[in-house]
Short mmCIF file of C-alpha atoms in Angstrom, two decimals:
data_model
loop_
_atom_site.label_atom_id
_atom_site.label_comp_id
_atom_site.label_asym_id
_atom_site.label_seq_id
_atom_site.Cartn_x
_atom_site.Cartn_y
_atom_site.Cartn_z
CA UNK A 1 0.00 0.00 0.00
CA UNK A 2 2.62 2.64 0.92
CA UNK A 3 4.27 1.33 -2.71
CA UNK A 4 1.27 2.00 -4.36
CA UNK A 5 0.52 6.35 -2.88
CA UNK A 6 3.98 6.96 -3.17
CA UNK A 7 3.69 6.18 -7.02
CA UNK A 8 0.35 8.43 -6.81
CA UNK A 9 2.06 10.82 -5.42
CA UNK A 10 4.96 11.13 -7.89
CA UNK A 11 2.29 11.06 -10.71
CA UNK A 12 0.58 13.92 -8.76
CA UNK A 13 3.79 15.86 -9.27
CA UNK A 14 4.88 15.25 -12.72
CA UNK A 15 1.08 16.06 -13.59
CA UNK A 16 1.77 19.43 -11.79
CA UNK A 17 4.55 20.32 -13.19
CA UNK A 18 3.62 19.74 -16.67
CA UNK A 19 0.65 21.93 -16.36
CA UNK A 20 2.90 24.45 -14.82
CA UNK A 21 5.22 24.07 -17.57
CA UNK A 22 2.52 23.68 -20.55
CA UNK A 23 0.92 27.19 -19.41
CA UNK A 24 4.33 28.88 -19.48
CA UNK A 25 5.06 27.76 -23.19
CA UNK A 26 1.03 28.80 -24.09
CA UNK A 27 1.93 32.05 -22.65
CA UNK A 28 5.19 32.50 -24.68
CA UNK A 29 3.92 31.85 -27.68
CA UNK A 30 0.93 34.07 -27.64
CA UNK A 31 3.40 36.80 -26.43
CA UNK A 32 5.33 36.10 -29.90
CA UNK A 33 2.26 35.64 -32.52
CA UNK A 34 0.95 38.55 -30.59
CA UNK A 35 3.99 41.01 -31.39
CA UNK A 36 4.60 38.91 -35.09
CA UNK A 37 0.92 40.49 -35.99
CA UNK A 38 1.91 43.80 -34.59
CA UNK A 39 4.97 44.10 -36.93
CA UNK A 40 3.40 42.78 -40.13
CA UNK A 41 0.82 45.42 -39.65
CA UNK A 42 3.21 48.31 -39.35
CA UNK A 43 5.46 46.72 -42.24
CA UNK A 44 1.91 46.79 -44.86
CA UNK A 45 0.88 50.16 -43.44
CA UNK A 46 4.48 51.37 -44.29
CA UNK A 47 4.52 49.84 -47.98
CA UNK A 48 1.34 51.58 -48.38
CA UNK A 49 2.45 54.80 -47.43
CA UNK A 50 5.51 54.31 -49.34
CA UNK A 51 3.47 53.23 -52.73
CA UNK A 52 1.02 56.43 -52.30
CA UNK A 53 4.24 58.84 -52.04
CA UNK A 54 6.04 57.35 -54.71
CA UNK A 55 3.20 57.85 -56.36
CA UNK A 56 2.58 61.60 -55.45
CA UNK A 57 6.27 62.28 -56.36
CA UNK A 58 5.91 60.76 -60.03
CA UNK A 59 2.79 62.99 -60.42
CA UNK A 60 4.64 65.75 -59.38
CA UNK A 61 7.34 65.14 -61.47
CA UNK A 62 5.44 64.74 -64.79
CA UNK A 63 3.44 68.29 -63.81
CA UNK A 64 6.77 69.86 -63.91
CA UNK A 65 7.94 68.27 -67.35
CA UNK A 66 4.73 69.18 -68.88
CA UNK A 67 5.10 72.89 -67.57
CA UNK A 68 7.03 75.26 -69.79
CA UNK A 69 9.30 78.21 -68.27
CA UNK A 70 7.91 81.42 -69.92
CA UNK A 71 9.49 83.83 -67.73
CA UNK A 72 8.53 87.49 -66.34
CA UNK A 73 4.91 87.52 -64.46
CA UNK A 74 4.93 83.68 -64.10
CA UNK A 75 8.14 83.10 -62.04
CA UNK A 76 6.28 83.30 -59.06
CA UNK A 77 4.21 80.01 -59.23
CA UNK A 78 7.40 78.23 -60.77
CA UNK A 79 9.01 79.08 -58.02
CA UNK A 80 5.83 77.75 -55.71
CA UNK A 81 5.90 74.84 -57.61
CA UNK A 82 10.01 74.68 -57.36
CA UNK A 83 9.20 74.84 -53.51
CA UNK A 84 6.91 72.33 -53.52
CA UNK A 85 8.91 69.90 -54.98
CA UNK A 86 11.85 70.63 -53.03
CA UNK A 87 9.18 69.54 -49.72
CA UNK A 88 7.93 66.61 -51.78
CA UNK A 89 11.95 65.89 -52.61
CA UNK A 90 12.31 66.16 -48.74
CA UNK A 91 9.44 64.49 -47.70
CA UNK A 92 10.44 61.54 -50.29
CA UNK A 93 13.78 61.31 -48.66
CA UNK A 94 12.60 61.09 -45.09
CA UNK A 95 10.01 58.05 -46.32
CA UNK A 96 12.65 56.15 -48.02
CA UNK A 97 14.77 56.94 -44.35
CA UNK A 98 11.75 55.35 -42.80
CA UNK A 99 11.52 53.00 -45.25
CA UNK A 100 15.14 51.18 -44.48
CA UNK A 101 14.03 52.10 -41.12
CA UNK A 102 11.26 50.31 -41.62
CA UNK A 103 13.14 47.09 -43.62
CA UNK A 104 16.02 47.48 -41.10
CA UNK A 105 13.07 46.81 -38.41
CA UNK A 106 11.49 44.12 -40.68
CA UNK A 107 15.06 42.61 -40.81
CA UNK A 108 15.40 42.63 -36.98
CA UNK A 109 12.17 40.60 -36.90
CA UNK A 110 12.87 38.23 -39.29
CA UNK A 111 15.41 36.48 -36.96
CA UNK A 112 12.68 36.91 -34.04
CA UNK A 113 10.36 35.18 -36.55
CA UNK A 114 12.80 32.52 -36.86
CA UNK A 115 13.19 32.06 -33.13
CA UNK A 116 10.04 31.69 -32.90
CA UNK A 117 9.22 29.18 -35.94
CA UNK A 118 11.88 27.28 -33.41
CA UNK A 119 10.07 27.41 -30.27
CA UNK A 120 6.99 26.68 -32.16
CA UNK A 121 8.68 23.62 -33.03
CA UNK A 122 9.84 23.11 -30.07
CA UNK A 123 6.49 23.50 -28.25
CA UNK A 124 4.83 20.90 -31.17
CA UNK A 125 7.95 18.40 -29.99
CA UNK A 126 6.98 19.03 -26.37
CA UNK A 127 3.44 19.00 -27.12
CA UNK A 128 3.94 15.64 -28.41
CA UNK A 129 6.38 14.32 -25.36
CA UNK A 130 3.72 16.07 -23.22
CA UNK A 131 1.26 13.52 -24.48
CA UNK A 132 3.54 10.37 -24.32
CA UNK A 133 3.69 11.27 -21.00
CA UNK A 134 0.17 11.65 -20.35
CA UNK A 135 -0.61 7.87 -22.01
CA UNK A 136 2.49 7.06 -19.92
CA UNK A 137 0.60 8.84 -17.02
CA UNK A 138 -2.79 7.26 -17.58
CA UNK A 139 -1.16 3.71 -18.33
CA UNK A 140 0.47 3.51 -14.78
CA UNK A 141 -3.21 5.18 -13.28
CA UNK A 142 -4.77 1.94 -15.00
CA UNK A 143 -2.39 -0.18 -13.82
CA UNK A 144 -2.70 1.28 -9.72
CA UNK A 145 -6.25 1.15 -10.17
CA UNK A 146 -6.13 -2.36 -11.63
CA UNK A 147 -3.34 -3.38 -8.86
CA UNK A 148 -5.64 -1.75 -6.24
CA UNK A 149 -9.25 -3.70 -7.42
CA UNK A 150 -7.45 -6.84 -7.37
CA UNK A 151 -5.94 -6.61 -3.95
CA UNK A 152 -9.10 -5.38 -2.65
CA UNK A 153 -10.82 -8.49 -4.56
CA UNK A 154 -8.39 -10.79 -3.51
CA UNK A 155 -8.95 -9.65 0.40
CA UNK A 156 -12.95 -10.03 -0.09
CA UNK A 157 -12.32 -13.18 -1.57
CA UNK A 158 -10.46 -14.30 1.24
CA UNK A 159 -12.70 -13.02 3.73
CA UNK A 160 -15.65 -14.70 2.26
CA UNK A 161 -13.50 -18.15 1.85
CA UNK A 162 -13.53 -17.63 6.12
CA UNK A 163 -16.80 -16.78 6.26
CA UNK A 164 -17.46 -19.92 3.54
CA UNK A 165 -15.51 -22.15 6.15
CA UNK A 166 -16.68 -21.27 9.62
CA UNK A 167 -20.58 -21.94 7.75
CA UNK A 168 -19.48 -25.10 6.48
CA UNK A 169 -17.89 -26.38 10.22
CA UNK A 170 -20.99 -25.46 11.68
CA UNK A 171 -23.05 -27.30 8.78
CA UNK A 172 -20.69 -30.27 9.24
CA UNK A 173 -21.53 -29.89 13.20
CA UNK A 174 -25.05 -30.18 12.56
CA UNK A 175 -25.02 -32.85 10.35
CA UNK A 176 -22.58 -35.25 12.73
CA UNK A 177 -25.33 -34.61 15.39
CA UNK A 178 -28.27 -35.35 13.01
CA UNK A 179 -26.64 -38.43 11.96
CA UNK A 180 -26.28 -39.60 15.31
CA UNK A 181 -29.73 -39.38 16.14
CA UNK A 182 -30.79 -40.54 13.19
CA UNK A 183 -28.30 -43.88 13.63
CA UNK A 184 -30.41 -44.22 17.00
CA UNK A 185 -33.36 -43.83 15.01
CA UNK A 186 -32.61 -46.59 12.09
CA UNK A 187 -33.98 -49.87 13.49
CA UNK A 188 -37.04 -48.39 14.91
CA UNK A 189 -37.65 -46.89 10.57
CA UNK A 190 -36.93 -50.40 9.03
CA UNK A 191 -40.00 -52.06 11.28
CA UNK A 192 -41.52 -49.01 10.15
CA UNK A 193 -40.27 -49.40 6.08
CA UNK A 194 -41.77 -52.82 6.58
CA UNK A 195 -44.85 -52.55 7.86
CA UNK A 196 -45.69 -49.67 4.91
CA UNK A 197 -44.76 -52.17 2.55
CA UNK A 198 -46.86 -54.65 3.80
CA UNK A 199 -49.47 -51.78 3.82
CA UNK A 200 -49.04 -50.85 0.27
CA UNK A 201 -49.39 -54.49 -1.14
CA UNK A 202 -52.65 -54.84 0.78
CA UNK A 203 -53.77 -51.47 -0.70
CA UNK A 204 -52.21 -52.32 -3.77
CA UNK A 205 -54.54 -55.41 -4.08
CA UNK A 206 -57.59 -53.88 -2.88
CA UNK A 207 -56.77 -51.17 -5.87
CA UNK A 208 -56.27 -53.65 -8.44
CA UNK A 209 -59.73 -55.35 -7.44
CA UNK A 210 -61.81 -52.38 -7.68
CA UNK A 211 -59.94 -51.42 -10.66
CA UNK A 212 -61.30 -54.94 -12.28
CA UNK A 213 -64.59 -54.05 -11.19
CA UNK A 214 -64.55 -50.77 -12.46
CA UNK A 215 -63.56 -51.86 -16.04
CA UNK A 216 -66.01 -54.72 -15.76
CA UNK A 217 -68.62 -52.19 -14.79
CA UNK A 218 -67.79 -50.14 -17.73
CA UNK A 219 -67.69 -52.60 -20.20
CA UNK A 220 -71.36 -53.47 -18.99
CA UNK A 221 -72.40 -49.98 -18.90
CA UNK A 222 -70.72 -49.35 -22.68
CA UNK A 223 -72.81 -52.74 -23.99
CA UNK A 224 -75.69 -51.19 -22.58
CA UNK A 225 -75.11 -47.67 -24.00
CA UNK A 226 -74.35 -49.59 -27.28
CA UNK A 227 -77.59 -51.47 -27.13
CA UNK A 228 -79.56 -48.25 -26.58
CA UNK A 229 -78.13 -46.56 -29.69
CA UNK A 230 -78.84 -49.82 -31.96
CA UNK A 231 -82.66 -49.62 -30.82
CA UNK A 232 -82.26 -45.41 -31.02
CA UNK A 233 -81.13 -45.94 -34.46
CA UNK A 234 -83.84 -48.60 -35.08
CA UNK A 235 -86.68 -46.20 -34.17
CA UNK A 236 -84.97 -43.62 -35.61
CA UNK A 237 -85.53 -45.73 -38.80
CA UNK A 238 -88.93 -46.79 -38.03
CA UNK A 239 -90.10 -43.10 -37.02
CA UNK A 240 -88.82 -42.00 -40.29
CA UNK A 241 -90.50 -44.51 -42.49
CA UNK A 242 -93.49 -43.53 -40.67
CA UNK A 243 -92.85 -40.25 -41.50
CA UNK A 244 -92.44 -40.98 -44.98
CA UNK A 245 -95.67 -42.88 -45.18
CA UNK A 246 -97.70 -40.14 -43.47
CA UNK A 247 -96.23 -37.86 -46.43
CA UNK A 248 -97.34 -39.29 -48.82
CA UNK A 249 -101.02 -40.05 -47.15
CA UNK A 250 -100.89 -36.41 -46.51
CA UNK A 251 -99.98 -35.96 -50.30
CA UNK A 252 -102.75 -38.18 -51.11
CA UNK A 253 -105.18 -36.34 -49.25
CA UNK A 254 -104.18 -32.93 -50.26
CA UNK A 255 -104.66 -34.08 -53.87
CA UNK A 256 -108.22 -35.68 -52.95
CA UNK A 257 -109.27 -32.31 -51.08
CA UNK A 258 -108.51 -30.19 -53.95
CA UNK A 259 -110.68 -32.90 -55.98
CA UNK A 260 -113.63 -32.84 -53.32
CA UNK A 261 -113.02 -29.03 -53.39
CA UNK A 262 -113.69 -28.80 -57.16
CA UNK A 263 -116.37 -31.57 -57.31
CA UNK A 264 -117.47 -29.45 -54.68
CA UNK A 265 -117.59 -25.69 -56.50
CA UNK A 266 -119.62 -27.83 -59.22
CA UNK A 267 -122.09 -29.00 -56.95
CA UNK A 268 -122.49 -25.31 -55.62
CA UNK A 269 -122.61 -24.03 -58.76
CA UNK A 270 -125.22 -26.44 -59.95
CA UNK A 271 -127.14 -25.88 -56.77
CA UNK A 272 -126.94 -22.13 -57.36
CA UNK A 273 -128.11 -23.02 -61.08
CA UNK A 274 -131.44 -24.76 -59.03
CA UNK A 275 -132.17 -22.03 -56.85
CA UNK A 276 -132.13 -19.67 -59.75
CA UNK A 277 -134.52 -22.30 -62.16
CA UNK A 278 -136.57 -22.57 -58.73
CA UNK A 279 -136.62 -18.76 -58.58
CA UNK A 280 -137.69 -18.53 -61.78
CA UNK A 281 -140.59 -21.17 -61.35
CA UNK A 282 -141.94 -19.24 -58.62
CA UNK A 283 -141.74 -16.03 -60.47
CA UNK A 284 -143.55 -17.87 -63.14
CA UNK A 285 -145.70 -19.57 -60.50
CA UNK A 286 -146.43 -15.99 -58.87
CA UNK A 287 -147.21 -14.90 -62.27
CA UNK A 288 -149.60 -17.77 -63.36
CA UNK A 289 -151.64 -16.97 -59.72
CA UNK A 290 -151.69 -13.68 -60.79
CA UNK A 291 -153.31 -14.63 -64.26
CA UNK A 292 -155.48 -17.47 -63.39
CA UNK A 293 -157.08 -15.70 -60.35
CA UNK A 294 -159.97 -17.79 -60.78
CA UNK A 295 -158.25 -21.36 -60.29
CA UNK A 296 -158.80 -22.76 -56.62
CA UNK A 297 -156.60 -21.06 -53.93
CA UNK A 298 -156.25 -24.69 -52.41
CA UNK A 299 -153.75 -26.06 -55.04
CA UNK A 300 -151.89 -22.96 -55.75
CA UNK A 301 -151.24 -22.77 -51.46
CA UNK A 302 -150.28 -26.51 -52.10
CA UNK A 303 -147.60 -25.90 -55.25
CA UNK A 304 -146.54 -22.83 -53.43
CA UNK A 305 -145.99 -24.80 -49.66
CA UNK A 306 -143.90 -27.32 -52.46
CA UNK A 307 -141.96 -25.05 -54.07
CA UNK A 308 -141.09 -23.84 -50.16
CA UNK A 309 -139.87 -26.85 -48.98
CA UNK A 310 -138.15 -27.70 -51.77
CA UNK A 311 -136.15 -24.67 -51.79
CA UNK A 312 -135.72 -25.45 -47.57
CA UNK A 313 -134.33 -28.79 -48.71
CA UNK A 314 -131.86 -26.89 -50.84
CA UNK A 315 -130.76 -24.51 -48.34
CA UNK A 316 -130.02 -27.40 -45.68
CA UNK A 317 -128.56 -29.80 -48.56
CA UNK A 318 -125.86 -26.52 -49.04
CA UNK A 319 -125.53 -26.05 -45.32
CA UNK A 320 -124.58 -29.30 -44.53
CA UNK A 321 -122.19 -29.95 -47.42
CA UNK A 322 -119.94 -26.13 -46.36
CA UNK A 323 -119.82 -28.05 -42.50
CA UNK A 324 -118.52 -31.73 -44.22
CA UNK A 325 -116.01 -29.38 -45.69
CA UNK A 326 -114.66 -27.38 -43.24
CA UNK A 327 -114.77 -30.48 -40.85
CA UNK A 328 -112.60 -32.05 -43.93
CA UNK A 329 -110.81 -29.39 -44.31
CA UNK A 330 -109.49 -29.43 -40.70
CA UNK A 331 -108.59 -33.25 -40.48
CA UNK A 332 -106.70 -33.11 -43.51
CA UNK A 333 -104.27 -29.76 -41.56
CA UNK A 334 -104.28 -31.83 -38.94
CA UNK A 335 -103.46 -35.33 -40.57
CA UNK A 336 -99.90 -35.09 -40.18
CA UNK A 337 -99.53 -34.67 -36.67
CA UNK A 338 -102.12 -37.44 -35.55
CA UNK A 339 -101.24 -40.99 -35.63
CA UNK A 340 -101.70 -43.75 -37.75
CA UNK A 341 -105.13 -44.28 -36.63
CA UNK A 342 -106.26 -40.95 -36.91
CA UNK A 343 -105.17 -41.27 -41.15
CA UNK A 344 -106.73 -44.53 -41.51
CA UNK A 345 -110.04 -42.77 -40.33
CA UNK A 346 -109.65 -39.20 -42.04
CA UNK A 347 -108.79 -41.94 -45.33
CA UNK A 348 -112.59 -43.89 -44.57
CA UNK A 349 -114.18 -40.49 -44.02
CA UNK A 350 -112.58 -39.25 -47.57
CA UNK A 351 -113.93 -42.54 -49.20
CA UNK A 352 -116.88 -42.38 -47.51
CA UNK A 353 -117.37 -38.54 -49.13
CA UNK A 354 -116.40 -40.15 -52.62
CA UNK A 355 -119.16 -42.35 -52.34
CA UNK A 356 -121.57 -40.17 -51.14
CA UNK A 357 -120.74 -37.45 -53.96
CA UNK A 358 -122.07 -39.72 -57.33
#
């Protein structure tokens, strides 16, 4: 352990010190971009001065050799003109002594520009052995951190290997103590082994028996079951000829109904042909009293009272045959749920009708 801080601390310490020394060289080099900037600056603003008096001068120069000297009245602005070239001339000569000022200057900084190309360099090679030394740096903080883990793994490990042990001699403990009573305990279980065995096989046989009469039970219950579905199926088959049969009776009848119903709209109609030649008797009867006035009133109340009851006969002849047919009418709706019986009679009652209607 005391291995393992004093290695922290000396990490500690180189870490400090490179900062310390990392800032410094930031610092430095700011310093020299800082006054690199400045003296480019002044060295363009200088050339630019210099190019606009060069210019000026040439200007000048080319007003004068354009100018002719004519003499009397006009000396006086030759002479201005003289005078202000002579301050151009001067002021020429004191920017080209500021310019080798200026490119003595700009040759003083050149070797400040090379020192410091150097130490840029120089920083870019410490830069780089800077951050060897921070892999190196964070390499031995992996490895103290990895030493550290295992060591503190390796003491848990051990502590729960104690822990493991002192559990397992007190399970051991337990178990030498339950196995002695238990060795007490062993003849007193075999009479006890023995007499469930002895148990089972009685309850094993008493099993199996009701087991046999179970499946002999079921096999008579299943026979049964199968019995009752064979004589199901058989009135199933019966109840469906029957069916059939009282179809086609009920087909049968239908077809003789609409016959009695037609043999029956002839019979009306002839009826209601009677009543009408009847009608017309008694008109011509009526009429015939009326004529013969003088025949005896004793035979024309006797062919009258006839001609009554014979149109009463008619009436309850008509009567009687509408009730046979609704009362027809109704057995043969009713036909196909009644039973056999019930047909058989509705069929003697229909023949019975067929005789009566010739």
């Amino acid at each position: 352990m005391p291995s393992v801080d004093a290695t922290r601390q000396h990490v500690e310490d180189i870490e400090r010190l490179i900062k310390c020394r990392l800032r410094s060289e930031v610092h430095a080099r700011k310093a020299v971009e800082s006054a690199m900037k400045r003296a480019v600056l002044e060295v363009r603003q200088l050339k630019k001065e210099l190019m606009v008096l060069r210019q000026e001068n040439e200007e000048l120069r080319a007003a004068v050799e354009t100018k002719p000297n004519n003499g009397g009245g006009k000396e006086s602005p030759i002479e201005l003109k003289n005078d202000q070239i002579q301050r151009l001339t001067a002021r020429n000569k004191q920017l080209e002594s500021s310019v080798l000022e200026l490119q003595q200057q700009v040759a003083g900084l050149e070797p400040q520009s090379t020192t410091t190309i150097d130490q840029s360099t120089a920083l870019a090679e410490k830069d780089r052995d800077i951050a060897a030394l921070e892999d190196e740096l964070a390499k031995i903080k992996l490895v103290a951190d990895e030493t550290k883990r295992k060591c503190q793994n390796m003491l848990k490990e051990k502590r729960d290997e104690a822990q493991r042990a002192l559990h397992e001699n007190e399970q051991l403990a337990r178990c030498a103590k339950t196995l002695q009573s238990q060795l007490a305990l062993l003849p007193q279980l075999k009479k006890q082994l023995e007499l469930a065995k002895e148990k089972r096989a009685d309850m094993a046989g008493a099993w199996q028996k009701k087991l046999e009469q179970r499946d002999q039970e079921f096999l008579r219950e299943e026979e049964a079951s199968k019995q009752k579905l064979a004589e199901s199926a058989f009135q199933i088959s019966e109840l469906t000829e029957e069916k059939l049969e009282l179809q086609e009776r009920l087909n049968e009848l239908e077809v003789k109904l609409r016959q009695f119903e037609s043999s029956h709209k002839s019979e009306l109609s002839q009826e209601s042909q009677r009543t009408g030649e009847l009608e017309t008797s008694v008109n011509q009867w009526q009429e015939r009293i009326v004529a013969n006035v003088a025949e005896p009133t004793e035979v024309l109340a006797r062919e009258t009272q006839e001609q009554e009851t014979q149109l009463r006969l008619t009436d309850d002849v008509a009567g009687a045959m509408e009730v046979q047919d609704g009362h027809d009418l109704m057995q043969a709706r009713e036909a196909p749920k009644a039973l056999p019986c019930s047909v058989d009679r509705m069929e003697l009652s229909s023949n019975n009708e067929d005789d009566r209607d010739p």
